Amino acid sequence: EDRVVEAFRDGRGVPYSAYGRFHEVMAEESAQTTVAGLDKHIIPLVPGLRERLNAGIDVLDVGCGRGRAMMELARLFPKSRFTGYDFSEEAVRDATAEARSLQLSNIRFVQQDAAEISDKQAFDLITAFDAIHDQARPAQVLERIRAALRPDGLFLMQDIAACSHVHHNIDNPLGPFIYTISCMHCMSVSLASGGAGLGAAWGKELAVQMLRDAGFRDIRVERLEHDSLNYYYVIRP
């Protein structure tokens, strides 16, 4: 608690290590908004994606946490190959153990700073579920994702549904919640790493601009009925 108070005074943020149950809580949240909606809601956002996954493609999840989303996809599409990158050694260890217990042979998890991804044209599909705004170097992460995609690849980004301009979020019923979690975690962990501190309410306008700056040209923003908290960005090189 003292560390949090000091962070408000000095603006240096609070590191991930201070949030003892973070990955446990995020896995629970992901199960409700992401994992539960993958097959019925999220995959159908992209015509032809289910067919490609059935045939077998290479998929990367950036900021995978405990990997529940990738494990669900690995179960649904056994011919595709799945990789999860996360900065947390704990999350990668837990995800690897769970995938092994589920006997999923088409998935792997790797400890990796998303800003230092070195893959070049290695993936047909890259996902980021509620992960980009937490990054210390989000612009570099998006550039590395762009470089890791194959020419006909797809980047699917789920992130908080907000406007980049504060006054346009006044009527958002989830606005107070979004700004609270942003202030108490999302901005803080980024600032603690010397990062940009985008926060959860970085907003659609800034997200689209940063995606364009990273080299993406085809950007579509969608809402899904089952998920009132997030936008879904369907992005191609």
One Martini backbone bead per residue (centre of mass of N, CA, C, O) as a GRO file, in nm:
protein
  237
    1GLU     BB    1   0.057   0.063  -0.020
    2ASP     BB    2   0.300   0.255  -0.004
    3ARG     BB    3   0.377   0.226  -0.303
    4VAL     BB    4   0.122   0.353  -0.420
    5VAL     BB    5   0.143   0.628  -0.287
    6GLU     BB    6   0.421   0.698  -0.407
    7ALA     BB    7   0.331   0.687  -0.705
    8PHE     BB    8   0.147   0.941  -0.684
    9ARG     BB    9   0.388   1.132  -0.616
   10ASP     BB   10   0.621   1.037  -0.850
   11GLY     BB   11   0.521   0.860  -1.118
   12ARG     BB   12   0.673   0.558  -1.136
   13GLY     BB   13   0.511   0.336  -1.031
   14VAL     BB   14   0.402  -0.016  -1.037
   15PRO     BB   15   0.493  -0.327  -1.039
   16TYR     BB   16   0.395  -0.644  -1.106
   17SER     BB   17   0.511  -0.770  -0.833
   18ALA     BB   18   0.275  -0.620  -0.655
   19TYR     BB   19   0.068  -0.826  -0.805
   20GLY     BB   20  -0.011  -1.126  -0.681
   21ARG     BB   21  -0.307  -1.193  -0.862
   22PHE     BB   22  -0.309  -1.112  -1.160
   23HIS     BB   23  -0.317  -1.377  -1.339
   24GLU     BB   24  -0.562  -1.497  -1.204
   25VAL     BB   25  -0.764  -1.268  -1.267
   26MET     BB   26  -0.720  -1.256  -1.578
   27ALA     BB   27  -0.813  -1.546  -1.632
   28GLU     BB   28  -1.103  -1.498  -1.537
   29GLU     BB   29  -1.172  -1.267  -1.736
   30SER     BB   30  -1.101  -1.418  -1.999
   31ALA     BB   31  -1.313  -1.645  -1.973
   32GLN     BB   32  -1.558  -1.443  -2.022
   33THR     BB   33  -1.468  -1.257  -2.287
   34THR     BB   34  -1.284  -1.460  -2.463
   35VAL     BB   35  -1.307  -1.768  -2.446
   36ALA     BB   36  -1.625  -1.780  -2.463
   37GLY     BB   37  -1.613  -1.607  -2.760
   38LEU     BB   38  -1.441  -1.732  -2.983
   39ASP     BB   39  -1.623  -1.929  -3.156
   40LYS     BB   40  -1.896  -1.746  -3.180
   41HIS     BB   41  -1.764  -1.432  -3.214
   42ILE     BB   42  -1.459  -1.381  -3.301
   43ILE     BB   43  -1.395  -1.555  -3.551
   44PRO     BB   44  -1.645  -1.439  -3.730
   45LEU     BB   45  -1.513  -1.156  -3.796
   46VAL     BB   46  -1.346  -1.347  -4.004
   47PRO     BB   47  -1.351  -1.438  -4.306
   48GLY     BB   48  -1.202  -1.766  -4.318
   49LEU     BB   49  -1.061  -1.833  -4.044
   50ARG     BB   50  -1.168  -2.112  -3.973
   51GLU     BB   51  -1.054  -2.255  -4.223
   52ARG     BB   52  -0.755  -2.193  -4.164
   53LEU     BB   53  -0.745  -2.330  -3.885
   54ASN     BB   54  -0.826  -2.610  -3.987
   55ALA     BB   55  -0.581  -2.642  -4.189
   56GLY     BB   56  -0.327  -2.468  -4.083
   57ILE     BB   57  -0.164  -2.239  -3.867
   58ASP     BB   58   0.020  -1.960  -3.741
   59VAL     BB   59   0.009  -1.864  -3.390
   60LEU     BB   60   0.004  -1.554  -3.195
   61ASP     BB   61   0.028  -1.448  -2.848
   62VAL     BB   62   0.029  -1.134  -2.695
   63GLY     BB   63   0.008  -1.151  -2.376
   64CYS     BB   64  -0.105  -1.448  -2.259
   65GLY     BB   65  -0.041  -1.539  -1.990
   66ARG     BB   66  -0.207  -1.842  -1.909
   67GLY     BB   67  -0.332  -1.928  -2.209
   68ARG     BB   68  -0.643  -1.984  -2.253
   69ALA     BB   69  -0.700  -1.898  -2.546
   70MET     BB   70  -0.491  -2.083  -2.690
   71MET     BB   71  -0.600  -2.351  -2.575
   72GLU     BB   72  -0.875  -2.334  -2.708
   73LEU     BB   73  -0.767  -2.324  -3.000
   74ALA     BB   74  -0.600  -2.588  -2.986
   75ARG     BB   75  -0.852  -2.764  -2.944
   76LEU     BB   76  -1.023  -2.671  -3.199
   77PHE     BB   77  -0.723  -2.659  -3.377
   78PRO     BB   78  -0.504  -2.916  -3.429
   79LYS     BB   79  -0.353  -2.810  -3.709
   80SER     BB   80  -0.256  -2.583  -3.551
   81ARG     BB   81  -0.009  -2.336  -3.435
   82PHE     BB   82   0.086  -2.235  -3.097
   83THR     BB   83   0.180  -1.914  -2.943
   84GLY     BB   84   0.308  -1.777  -2.628
   85TYR     BB   85   0.368  -1.447  -2.505
   86ASP     BB   86   0.549  -1.352  -2.198
   87PHE     BB   87   0.706  -1.171  -1.941
   88SER     BB   88   0.610  -1.392  -1.740
   89GLU     BB   89   0.729  -1.663  -1.580
   90GLU     BB   90   0.479  -1.758  -1.428
   91ALA     BB   91   0.277  -1.769  -1.664
   92VAL     BB   92   0.440  -1.967  -1.841
   93ARG     BB   93   0.453  -2.198  -1.641
   94ASP     BB   94   0.145  -2.239  -1.604
   95ALA     BB   95   0.071  -2.278  -1.903
   96THR     BB   96   0.250  -2.524  -1.959
   97ALA     BB   97   0.123  -2.711  -1.746
   98GLU     BB   98  -0.169  -2.703  -1.856
   99ALA     BB   99  -0.114  -2.804  -2.144
  100ARG     BB  100  -0.001  -3.074  -2.050
  101SER     BB  101  -0.260  -3.171  -1.895
  102LEU     BB  102  -0.427  -3.145  -2.184
  103GLN     BB  103  -0.258  -3.261  -2.424
  104LEU     BB  104  -0.112  -3.023  -2.591
  105SER     BB  105   0.093  -3.035  -2.894
  106ASN     BB  106   0.016  -2.728  -3.043
  107ILE     BB  107   0.181  -2.579  -2.794
  108ARG     BB  108   0.351  -2.275  -2.675
  109PHE     BB  109   0.560  -2.114  -2.418
  110VAL     BB  110   0.715  -1.779  -2.389
  111GLN     BB  111   0.953  -1.579  -2.265
  112GLN     BB  112   0.865  -1.235  -2.367
  113ASP     BB  113   0.938  -0.935  -2.492
  114ALA     BB  114   0.736  -0.764  -2.704
  115ALA     BB  115   0.961  -0.541  -2.791
  116GLU     BB  116   1.166  -0.812  -2.879
  117ILE     BB  117   1.056  -0.925  -3.123
  118SER     BB  118   1.217  -1.133  -3.400
  119ASP     BB  119   1.013  -1.213  -3.586
  120LYS     BB  120   0.975  -1.304  -3.945
  121GLN     BB  121   0.720  -1.391  -4.109
  122ALA     BB  122   0.577  -1.637  -3.896
  123PHE     BB  123   0.264  -1.538  -3.907
  124ASP     BB  124  -0.090  -1.550  -3.971
  125LEU     BB  125  -0.165  -1.501  -3.657
  126ILE     BB  126  -0.226  -1.224  -3.433
  127THR     BB  127  -0.272  -1.173  -3.084
  128ALA     BB  128  -0.438  -0.923  -2.848
  129PHE     BB  129  -0.560  -0.944  -2.515
  130ASP     BB  130  -0.557  -0.684  -2.330
  131ALA     BB  131  -0.221  -0.574  -2.376
  132ILE     BB  132  -0.106  -0.310  -2.513
  133HIS     BB  133  -0.162  -0.075  -2.294
  134ASP     BB  134   0.061  -0.203  -2.084
  135GLN     BB  135   0.297  -0.128  -2.233
  136ALA     BB  136   0.598   0.032  -2.236
  137ARG     BB  137   0.632  -0.021  -2.577
  138PRO     BB  138   0.384  -0.009  -2.791
  139ALA     BB  139   0.500   0.083  -3.063
  140GLN     BB  140   0.712  -0.146  -3.085
  141VAL     BB  141   0.520  -0.381  -3.066
  142LEU     BB  142   0.362  -0.319  -3.327
  143GLU     BB  143   0.607  -0.340  -3.515
  144ARG     BB  144   0.676  -0.639  -3.445
  145ILE     BB  145   0.409  -0.756  -3.535
  146ARG     BB  146   0.424  -0.667  -3.827
  147ALA     BB  147   0.692  -0.830  -3.886
  148ALA     BB  148   0.563  -1.123  -3.796
  149LEU     BB  149   0.388  -1.102  -4.038
  150ARG     BB  150   0.246  -1.211  -4.299
  151PRO     BB  151   0.128  -1.072  -4.587
  152ASP     BB  152  -0.162  -1.247  -4.523
  153GLY     BB  153  -0.212  -1.148  -4.248
  154LEU     BB  154  -0.339  -1.123  -3.896
  155PHE     BB  155  -0.457  -0.875  -3.662
  156LEU     BB  156  -0.597  -0.934  -3.332
  157MET     BB  157  -0.744  -0.673  -3.128
  158GLN     BB  158  -0.809  -0.643  -2.790
  159ASP     BB  159  -0.972  -0.349  -2.645
  160ILE     BB  160  -1.068  -0.087  -2.488
  161ALA     BB  161  -1.375   0.089  -2.480
  162ALA     BB  162  -1.266   0.405  -2.590
  163CYS     BB  163  -1.179   0.737  -2.575
  164SER     BB  164  -0.916   0.969  -2.615
  165HIS     BB  165  -1.141   1.163  -2.502
  166VAL     BB  166  -1.261   1.225  -2.201
  167HIS     BB  167  -1.544   1.368  -2.263
  168HIS     BB  168  -1.649   1.101  -2.427
  169ASN     BB  169  -1.666   0.919  -2.141
  170ILE     BB  170  -1.900   1.019  -1.956
  171ASP     BB  171  -2.139   0.817  -2.079
  172ASN     BB  172  -1.980   0.578  -1.982
  173PRO     BB  173  -2.062   0.330  -1.760
  174LEU     BB  174  -1.741   0.222  -1.753
  175GLY     BB  175  -1.553   0.461  -1.695
  176PRO     BB  176  -1.477   0.446  -1.390
  177PHE     BB  177  -1.354   0.163  -1.413
  178ILE     BB  178  -1.138   0.219  -1.626
  179TYR     BB  179  -0.985   0.448  -1.474
  180THR     BB  180  -0.921   0.282  -1.222
  181ILE     BB  181  -0.757   0.044  -1.343
  182SER     BB  182  -0.556   0.226  -1.483
  183CYS     BB  183  -0.438   0.376  -1.236
  184MET     BB  184  -0.383   0.099  -1.057
  185HIS     BB  185  -0.227  -0.047  -1.323
  186CYS     BB  186  -0.172   0.009  -1.630
  187MET     BB  187  -0.003   0.268  -1.598
  188SER     BB  188   0.187   0.173  -1.366
  189VAL     BB  189   0.348  -0.062  -1.506
  190SER     BB  190   0.462   0.112  -1.729
  191LEU     BB  191   0.605   0.332  -1.558
  192ALA     BB  192   0.788   0.123  -1.399
  193SER     BB  193   0.937   0.069  -1.699
  194GLY     BB  194   0.957   0.354  -1.847
  195GLY     BB  195   0.690   0.417  -1.985
  196ALA     BB  196   0.401   0.556  -2.136
  197GLY     BB  197   0.119   0.521  -1.994
  198LEU     BB  198  -0.156   0.485  -2.146
  199GLY     BB  199  -0.380   0.303  -2.070
  200ALA     BB  200  -0.708   0.191  -2.100
  201ALA     BB  201  -0.792   0.499  -2.222
  202TRP     BB  202  -0.652   0.548  -2.505
  203GLY     BB  203  -0.820   0.466  -2.746
  204LYS     BB  204  -0.919   0.449  -3.072
  205GLU     BB  205  -0.767   0.684  -3.205
  206LEU     BB  206  -0.481   0.610  -3.104
  207ALA     BB  207  -0.475   0.318  -3.196
  208VAL     BB  208  -0.500   0.372  -3.499
  209GLN     BB  209  -0.250   0.555  -3.524
  210MET     BB  210  -0.043   0.343  -3.420
  211LEU     BB  211  -0.099   0.134  -3.636
  212ARG     BB  212  -0.016   0.313  -3.874
  213ASP     BB  213   0.274   0.374  -3.771
  214ALA     BB  214   0.343   0.051  -3.787
  215GLY     BB  215   0.205  -0.021  -4.099
  216PHE     BB  216  -0.091  -0.026  -4.099
  217ARG     BB  217  -0.392  -0.009  -4.328
  218ASP     BB  218  -0.608  -0.235  -4.233
  219ILE     BB  219  -0.879  -0.106  -4.029
  220ARG     BB  220  -1.110  -0.266  -3.806
  221VAL     BB  221  -1.392  -0.179  -3.593
  222GLU     BB  222  -1.546  -0.374  -3.332
  223ARG     BB  223  -1.845  -0.509  -3.191
  224LEU     BB  224  -1.969  -0.717  -2.919
  225GLU     BB  225  -2.240  -0.827  -2.749
  226HIS     BB  226  -2.080  -0.995  -2.513
  227ASP     BB  227  -1.879  -0.719  -2.507
  228SER     BB  228  -1.873  -0.407  -2.336
  229LEU     BB  229  -1.546  -0.343  -2.294
  230ASN     BB  230  -1.469  -0.396  -2.608
  231TYR     BB  231  -1.266  -0.388  -2.877
  232TYR     BB  232  -1.227  -0.500  -3.228
  233TYR     BB  233  -0.932  -0.543  -3.415
  234VAL     BB  234  -0.904  -0.564  -3.770
  235ILE     BB  235  -0.578  -0.645  -3.907
  236ARG     BB  236  -0.377  -0.540  -4.186
  237PRO     BB  237  -0.092  -0.474  -4.379
   0.00000   0.00000   0.00000
